[in-house]
Tab-separated table of C-alpha atoms and ligand atoms in Angstrom:
chain	number	residue	atom	x	y	z
A	9	UNK	CA	26.597	-55.867	86.684
A	10	UNK	CA	23.471	-54.724	84.722
A	11	UNK	CA	21.355	-51.736	85.577
A	12	UNK	CA	17.656	-52.021	84.643
A	13	UNK	CA	16.160	-48.591	84.338
A	14	UNK	CA	12.531	-48.737	85.045
A	15	UNK	CA	10.641	-45.454	84.100
A	16	UNK	CA	7.872	-45.247	86.594
A	17	UNK	CA	4.373	-45.208	85.233
A	18	UNK	CA	1.520	-44.677	87.788
A	19	UNK	CA	-0.864	-47.875	85.904
A	20	UNK	CA	-0.053	-50.614	83.198
A	21	UNK	CA	-3.369	-49.582	80.943
A	22	UNK	CA	-5.109	-46.305	81.300
A	23	UNK	CA	-8.084	-46.018	83.129
A	24	UNK	CA	-11.344	-44.044	83.097
A	25	UNK	CA	-12.279	-42.012	86.449
A	26	UNK	CA	-15.811	-40.112	86.548
A	27	UNK	CA	-16.475	-39.638	90.185
A	28	UNK	CA	-15.032	-36.839	92.006
A	29	UNK	CA	-14.180	-39.266	95.111
A	30	UNK	CA	-12.232	-41.459	93.213
A	31	UNK	CA	-10.277	-39.103	91.545
A	32	UNK	CA	-9.386	-36.967	94.677
A	33	UNK	CA	-8.508	-40.507	96.108
A	34	UNK	CA	-6.296	-41.282	93.531
A	35	UNK	CA	-4.885	-38.125	93.846
A	36	UNK	CA	-4.086	-37.819	97.117
A	37	UNK	CA	-2.646	-41.386	97.195
A	38	UNK	CA	-0.100	-40.256	94.404
A	39	UNK	CA	0.567	-37.249	96.443
A	40	UNK	CA	1.301	-38.792	99.711
A	41	UNK	CA	3.938	-40.999	97.335
A	42	UNK	CA	5.800	-37.566	96.291
A	43	UNK	CA	4.397	-38.427	92.477
A	44	UNK	CA	3.793	-34.900	90.455
A	45	UNK	CA	0.732	-34.912	88.462
A	46	UNK	CA	0.088	-33.379	84.950
A	47	UNK	CA	-2.908	-32.702	84.210
A	48	UNK	CA	-4.644	-31.511	80.770
A	49	UNK	CA	-8.251	-29.897	80.794
A	50	UNK	CA	-9.952	-30.441	77.448
A	51	UNK	CA	-13.349	-31.158	75.808
A	52	UNK	CA	-12.623	-34.341	73.961
A	53	UNK	CA	-12.964	-34.875	70.443
A	54	UNK	CA	-9.182	-34.993	70.739
A	55	UNK	CA	-6.416	-34.318	68.101
A	56	UNK	CA	-2.927	-33.574	67.873
A	57	UNK	CA	-2.664	-30.125	69.228
A	58	UNK	CA	-4.003	-31.763	72.482
A	59	UNK	CA	-1.833	-34.694	72.437
A	60	UNK	CA	0.985	-32.210	72.286
A	61	UNK	CA	0.176	-31.039	75.836
A	62	UNK	CA	0.079	-34.798	76.541
A	63	UNK	CA	2.869	-35.794	75.548
A	64	UNK	CA	4.591	-32.251	77.018
A	65	UNK	CA	3.020	-33.575	80.101
A	66	UNK	CA	4.289	-36.877	79.973
A	67	UNK	CA	8.238	-36.043	79.839
A	68	UNK	CA	7.601	-33.449	82.759
A	69	UNK	CA	5.856	-35.728	85.116
A	70	UNK	CA	5.064	-39.175	86.987
A	71	UNK	CA	1.404	-39.071	86.228
A	72	UNK	CA	-0.766	-38.115	83.336
A	73	UNK	CA	-4.788	-36.995	83.913
A	74	UNK	CA	-6.898	-35.839	81.383
A	75	UNK	CA	-10.134	-34.695	82.160
A	76	UNK	CA	-12.724	-34.417	79.412
A	77	UNK	CA	-16.001	-32.473	79.787
A	78	UNK	CA	-18.088	-30.215	77.761
A	79	UNK	CA	-17.997	-27.616	79.497
A	80	UNK	CA	-21.766	-25.889	79.639
A	81	UNK	CA	-20.719	-22.867	81.704
A	82	UNK	CA	-18.901	-21.587	78.821
A	83	UNK	CA	-21.109	-21.884	76.132
A	84	UNK	CA	-23.470	-19.342	75.340
A	85	UNK	CA	-27.367	-19.739	74.895
A	86	UNK	CA	-27.198	-19.696	71.040
A	87	UNK	CA	-23.257	-21.480	71.159
A	88	UNK	CA	-23.033	-24.955	70.266
A	89	UNK	CA	-22.971	-26.777	73.427
A	90	UNK	CA	-25.266	-29.655	71.949
A	91	UNK	CA	-23.570	-29.987	69.406
A	92	UNK	CA	-20.728	-30.124	69.999
A	93	UNK	CA	-18.267	-33.270	68.914
A	94	UNK	CA	-17.956	-36.137	71.346
A	95	UNK	CA	-16.178	-39.357	70.768
A	96	UNK	CA	-14.781	-41.091	73.647
A	97	UNK	CA	-13.808	-44.201	72.401
A	98	UNK	CA	-11.933	-42.340	69.925
A	99	UNK	CA	-10.086	-40.358	72.373
A	100	UNK	CA	-9.274	-43.240	74.435
A	101	UNK	CA	-7.343	-44.918	71.769
A	102	UNK	CA	-5.577	-41.901	70.978
A	103	UNK	CA	-4.394	-41.430	74.707
A	104	UNK	CA	-3.847	-44.855	75.061
A	105	UNK	CA	0.484	-44.883	76.312
A	106	UNK	CA	0.409	-41.204	76.817
A	107	UNK	CA	-2.295	-41.034	79.580
A	108	UNK	CA	-2.736	-42.490	83.181
A	109	UNK	CA	-6.061	-41.451	83.684
A	110	UNK	CA	-8.784	-40.158	82.044
A	111	UNK	CA	-11.034	-38.032	84.210
A	112	UNK	CA	-14.560	-38.154	82.644
A	113	UNK	CA	-17.435	-36.594	84.908
A	114	UNK	CA	-20.714	-35.726	84.532
A	115	UNK	CA	-22.072	-32.103	84.542
A	116	UNK	CA	-23.317	-32.988	88.410
A	117	UNK	CA	-20.037	-34.474	89.272
A	118	UNK	CA	-18.578	-30.943	88.270
A	119	UNK	CA	-20.838	-28.737	89.599
A	120	UNK	CA	-22.995	-30.185	92.139
A	121	UNK	CA	-25.712	-27.726	92.958
A	122	UNK	CA	-23.224	-24.951	93.411
A	123	UNK	CA	-22.369	-22.224	91.679
A	124	UNK	CA	-21.625	-22.265	88.326
A	125	UNK	CA	-19.940	-19.070	87.334
A	126	UNK	CA	-16.706	-19.017	89.741
A	127	UNK	CA	-16.037	-16.380	92.284
A	128	UNK	CA	-13.047	-14.115	90.986
A	129	UNK	CA	-13.559	-11.454	88.836
A	130	UNK	CA	-12.256	-11.139	85.883
A	131	UNK	CA	-13.779	-8.389	84.085
A	132	UNK	CA	-10.210	-6.141	82.493
A	133	UNK	CA	-9.509	-9.897	80.467
A	134	UNK	CA	-12.343	-11.207	79.945
A	135	UNK	CA	-15.147	-8.691	78.142
A	136	UNK	CA	-12.522	-7.974	75.378
A	137	UNK	CA	-11.161	-9.863	72.372
A	138	UNK	CA	-13.561	-13.338	72.772
A	139	UNK	CA	-15.441	-11.464	75.305
A	140	UNK	CA	-16.793	-9.112	73.186
A	141	UNK	CA	-18.849	-11.736	71.441
A	142	UNK	CA	-18.877	-14.316	74.453
A	143	UNK	CA	-19.094	-12.387	77.487
A	144	UNK	CA	-20.005	-15.203	79.725
A	145	UNK	CA	-17.505	-17.552	78.346
A	146	UNK	CA	-14.072	-16.772	80.560
A	147	UNK	CA	-16.312	-16.749	83.443
A	148	UNK	CA	-17.609	-20.461	82.701
A	149	UNK	CA	-13.835	-21.723	82.131
A	150	UNK	CA	-13.193	-20.154	85.256
A	151	UNK	CA	-15.250	-21.930	87.292
A	152	UNK	CA	-14.608	-25.011	85.482
A	153	UNK	CA	-10.914	-24.384	85.628
A	154	UNK	CA	-10.864	-23.760	89.335
A	155	UNK	CA	-13.143	-26.610	90.418
A	156	UNK	CA	-10.806	-29.304	88.043
A	157	UNK	CA	-7.952	-27.597	89.837
A	158	UNK	CA	-9.688	-28.545	93.435
A	159	UNK	CA	-10.198	-32.178	92.309
A	160	UNK	CA	-7.581	-32.935	91.075
A	161	UNK	CA	-4.625	-31.031	92.938
A	162	UNK	CA	-2.194	-31.427	89.495
A	163	UNK	CA	1.579	-29.909	90.108
A	164	UNK	CA	1.463	-28.761	86.438
A	165	UNK	CA	-1.417	-28.154	84.088
A	166	UNK	CA	-0.894	-27.724	80.376
A	167	UNK	CA	-2.789	-25.343	78.101
A	168	UNK	CA	-2.239	-24.722	74.374
A	169	UNK	CA	-1.451	-21.207	73.080
A	170	UNK	CA	-4.121	-21.674	70.505
A	171	UNK	CA	-6.627	-20.461	73.118
A	172	UNK	CA	-4.241	-17.570	74.142
A	173	UNK	CA	-6.935	-15.368	75.800
A	174	UNK	CA	-7.961	-18.292	78.100
A	175	UNK	CA	-4.406	-18.794	79.153
A	176	UNK	CA	-4.318	-15.459	80.581
A	177	UNK	CA	-7.321	-15.883	82.329
A	178	UNK	CA	-6.204	-18.872	84.020
A	179	UNK	CA	-2.993	-17.218	84.914
A	180	UNK	CA	-5.276	-14.432	86.773
A	181	UNK	CA	-7.583	-17.539	88.919
A	182	UNK	CA	-4.121	-18.853	89.524
A	183	UNK	CA	-2.667	-15.735	90.676
A	184	UNK	CA	-5.783	-14.792	92.569
A	185	UNK	CA	-6.732	-17.472	94.133
A	186	UNK	CA	-2.953	-18.147	95.834
A	187	UNK	CA	-3.531	-21.798	94.323
A	188	UNK	CA	0.072	-23.810	93.856
A	189	UNK	CA	-0.206	-24.994	90.207
A	190	UNK	CA	2.763	-24.552	87.468
A	191	UNK	CA	0.899	-23.298	84.110
A	192	UNK	CA	2.615	-24.471	81.181
A	193	UNK	CA	1.716	-22.969	77.939
A	194	UNK	CA	2.317	-25.021	74.568
A	195	UNK	CA	2.800	-23.935	70.996
A	196	UNK	CA	0.140	-24.020	68.267
A	197	UNK	CA	-0.046	-27.468	66.440
A	198	UNK	CA	-1.505	-26.489	62.507
A	199	UNK	CA	-2.073	-29.076	59.745
A	200	UNK	CA	-0.286	-28.903	56.783
A	201	UNK	CA	-1.900	-25.333	55.345
A	202	UNK	CA	-1.437	-23.552	58.913
A	203	UNK	CA	-4.381	-23.852	59.772
A	204	UNK	CA	-4.809	-24.368	63.553
A	205	UNK	CA	-6.148	-27.891	64.908
A	206	UNK	CA	-9.158	-27.420	66.922
A	207	UNK	CA	-12.126	-29.668	67.238
A	208	UNK	CA	-14.317	-27.533	65.705
A	209	UNK	CA	-12.390	-27.860	62.256
A	210	UNK	CA	-15.115	-30.506	61.831
A	211	UNK	CA	-17.468	-28.347	60.928
A	212	UNK	CA	-15.428	-26.845	58.368
A	213	UNK	CA	-16.869	-27.859	54.154
A	214	UNK	CA	-13.880	-28.491	52.232
A	215	UNK	CA	-14.168	-25.442	50.377
A	216	UNK	CA	-14.475	-23.427	54.202
A	217	UNK	CA	-11.475	-25.505	55.474
A	218	UNK	CA	-9.067	-24.405	52.414
A	219	UNK	CA	-9.852	-20.915	52.589
A	220	UNK	CA	-9.312	-20.602	56.248
A	221	UNK	CA	-5.504	-20.927	55.775
A	222	UNK	CA	-5.783	-17.556	55.161
A	223	UNK	CA	-5.906	-16.796	59.062
A	224	UNK	CA	-2.413	-18.175	59.500
A	225	UNK	CA	-0.890	-16.376	56.324
A	226	UNK	CA	-2.643	-12.957	57.940
A	227	UNK	CA	-0.589	-13.739	61.336
A	228	UNK	CA	2.442	-14.389	58.951
A	229	UNK	CA	1.966	-11.245	57.474
A	230	UNK	CA	1.697	-9.404	60.332
A	231	UNK	CA	5.340	-10.617	61.246
A	232	UNK	CA	6.548	-9.802	58.397
A	233	UNK	CA	5.812	-6.374	58.738
A	234	UNK	CA	6.749	-6.099	62.530
A	235	UNK	CA	10.101	-7.396	61.295
A	236	UNK	CA	10.211	-4.848	59.099
A	237	UNK	CA	9.546	-2.486	61.908
A	238	UNK	CA	6.299	-1.309	61.167
A	239	UNK	CA	4.957	-0.043	64.732
A	240	UNK	CA	1.572	1.063	63.918
A	241	UNK	CA	-0.962	-1.188	65.614
A	242	UNK	CA	-3.956	0.241	63.070
A	243	UNK	CA	-2.032	-0.763	59.848
A	244	UNK	CA	-0.833	-4.039	60.674
A	245	UNK	CA	-4.535	-5.121	61.526
A	246	UNK	CA	-5.558	-3.115	58.215
A	247	UNK	CA	-3.159	-4.897	56.298
A	248	UNK	CA	-4.488	-8.438	57.508
A	249	UNK	CA	-8.362	-7.394	57.173
A	250	UNK	CA	-7.583	-6.666	53.473
A	251	UNK	CA	-5.752	-10.351	53.268
A	252	UNK	CA	-8.755	-11.849	55.293
A	253	UNK	CA	-11.172	-10.527	53.085
A	254	UNK	CA	-9.761	-11.582	50.097
A	255	UNK	CA	-11.690	-15.168	51.132
A	256	UNK	CA	-15.289	-14.955	50.103
A	257	UNK	CA	-16.470	-17.340	52.831
A	258	UNK	CA	-14.381	-15.481	55.756
A	259	UNK	CA	-16.396	-13.151	57.970
A	260	UNK	CA	-14.281	-11.014	60.838
A	261	UNK	CA	-15.435	-10.945	64.119
A	262	UNK	CA	-12.002	-9.150	65.359
A	263	UNK	CA	-8.550	-8.712	64.615
A	264	UNK	CA	-6.687	-6.981	67.657
A	265	UNK	CA	-3.041	-6.402	68.985
A	266	UNK	CA	-2.730	-6.345	72.830
A	267	UNK	CA	-0.192	-6.440	75.377
A	268	UNK	CA	0.664	-10.022	75.732
A	269	UNK	CA	0.080	-10.049	79.614
A	270	UNK	CA	-2.367	-7.986	80.783
A	271	UNK	CA	-4.721	-7.729	77.216
A	272	UNK	CA	-4.340	-4.017	77.715
A	273	UNK	CA	-4.688	-2.024	74.371
A	274	UNK	CA	-1.932	-0.002	74.986
A	275	UNK	CA	0.534	-1.805	73.432
A	276	UNK	CA	4.458	-0.991	73.783
A	277	UNK	CA	6.126	-2.596	70.443
A	278	UNK	CA	9.479	-3.723	72.575
A	279	UNK	CA	7.787	-5.633	74.921
A	280	UNK	CA	5.757	-8.884	74.056
A	281	UNK	CA	2.651	-8.362	72.807
A	282	UNK	CA	-0.060	-10.600	70.943
A	283	UNK	CA	-1.616	-10.603	67.698
A	284	UNK	CA	-5.328	-11.931	67.908
A	285	UNK	CA	-7.890	-12.902	65.933
A	286	UNK	CA	-11.413	-14.632	65.447
A	287	UNK	CA	-13.137	-15.210	62.099
A	288	UNK	CA	-16.490	-17.200	61.112
A	289	UNK	CA	-16.034	-19.338	57.993
A	290	UNK	CA	-20.053	-20.323	57.771
A	291	UNK	CA	-21.084	-20.662	61.078
A	292	UNK	CA	-17.854	-21.949	62.411
A	293	UNK	CA	-15.964	-19.189	64.641
A	294	UNK	CA	-12.490	-19.767	64.597
A	295	UNK	CA	-9.430	-18.127	66.640
A	296	UNK	CA	-5.802	-17.896	66.480
A	297	UNK	CA	-2.998	-16.131	67.538
A	298	UNK	CA	0.987	-15.133	66.960
A	299	UNK	CA	2.952	-14.125	70.414
A	300	UNK	CA	5.602	-11.854	69.897
A	301	UNK	CA	8.580	-11.536	72.441
A	302	UNK	CA	10.455	-8.750	71.911
A	303	UNK	CA	13.650	-10.277	73.243
A	304	UNK	CA	14.970	-11.663	70.411
A	305	UNK	CA	12.582	-10.695	68.038
A	306	UNK	CA	10.507	-14.140	68.632
A	307	UNK	CA	7.121	-15.329	67.527
A	308	UNK	CA	5.381	-18.154	68.322
A	309	UNK	CA	1.926	-19.367	66.673
B	9	AMP	P1	-10.142	-27.965	73.928
B	9	AMP	O1	-10.883	-29.324	74.106
B	9	AMP	O2	-10.575	-26.909	72.769
B	9	AMP	O3	-10.963	-27.367	75.468
B	9	AMP	O4	-8.925	-27.825	74.355
B	9	AMP	C1	-8.388	-27.704	75.620
B	9	AMP	C2	-6.781	-27.981	75.510
B	9	AMP	O5	-6.177	-27.694	74.326
B	9	AMP	C3	-6.890	-26.558	75.304
B	9	AMP	O6	-5.970	-25.614	76.342
B	9	AMP	C4	-6.319	-25.874	74.008
B	9	AMP	O7	-6.163	-24.522	74.172
B	9	AMP	C5	-5.180	-26.507	73.643
B	9	AMP	N1	-5.896	-26.894	72.106
B	9	AMP	C6	-6.401	-26.836	71.310
B	9	AMP	N2	-6.372	-27.011	69.979
B	9	AMP	C7	-4.621	-26.990	70.278
B	9	AMP	C8	-3.664	-26.948	68.993
B	9	AMP	N3	-4.100	-26.759	68.003
B	9	AMP	N4	-2.649	-26.814	69.510
B	9	AMP	C9	-1.819	-26.560	70.575
B	9	AMP	N5	-3.135	-26.711	71.882
B	9	AMP	C10	-4.497	-26.769	71.504
């Protein structure tokens, strides 16, 4: 007897959906057929970091939805919303064979005429780290993620560790609003020189890109100090700072060490914590982090 194993596939070729109405209809249908939905929210201009999330979702769900939406509410007035890189054709090519649906809505489709800042108050975790130089950023992130979750109703949502604070905010959002979504955080994908992949890397000059590898090296240094039993966060931060400052084009926004779950400044090195940083190279602000998991000295960057 020959057994044919047919892998379930939502559709033969990937489809782009632009309206909330059609997306809701699709999702309702899949849910009625007990199919699991994996969702990856993005702002497009996709790279291998994004694709790693999509591949993970593909392995764990029946239907894969990737949203591409440059969310205006998470950009400050002086930030790069207008010039943020966009290339739908390139994104489509990259996702072909991995995603079933691209949700590509207009601003009106996502926000309607309604409120844009979300209902949850996330102050303790939104006003530290990146929230200091980007005070409204995470309110905007929370607003759009909530809206996308309500439209797509995923079983699992995939986020990158690269945007660590964002994962903490999304976890809080899911808990506070009792949303029935499993958050899956995936490791940071890096260039060969250690630089975390980011859509914004396209802004970097060759020299800035070269110098920006110092961020990864500074996080590795923190890791080494920790492994040599250094318990003083300020000393680790100072050494990282000195290393980053050897690069002439680097301008440090922040380097910080925080509790991995609460982002509290009070860190117990026997528990999980995160070393996070934001550094400008020219006009480009890059972020990166390592998470230290105490159980077996495991680190994840
Ligand atoms: P963005 O399009 O920048 O909003 O990113 C969409 C998702 O991809 C977020 O969850 C990011 O954390 C994730 N992501 C971006 N860059 C990387 C990377 N280098 N490695 C892993 N995930 C990433």
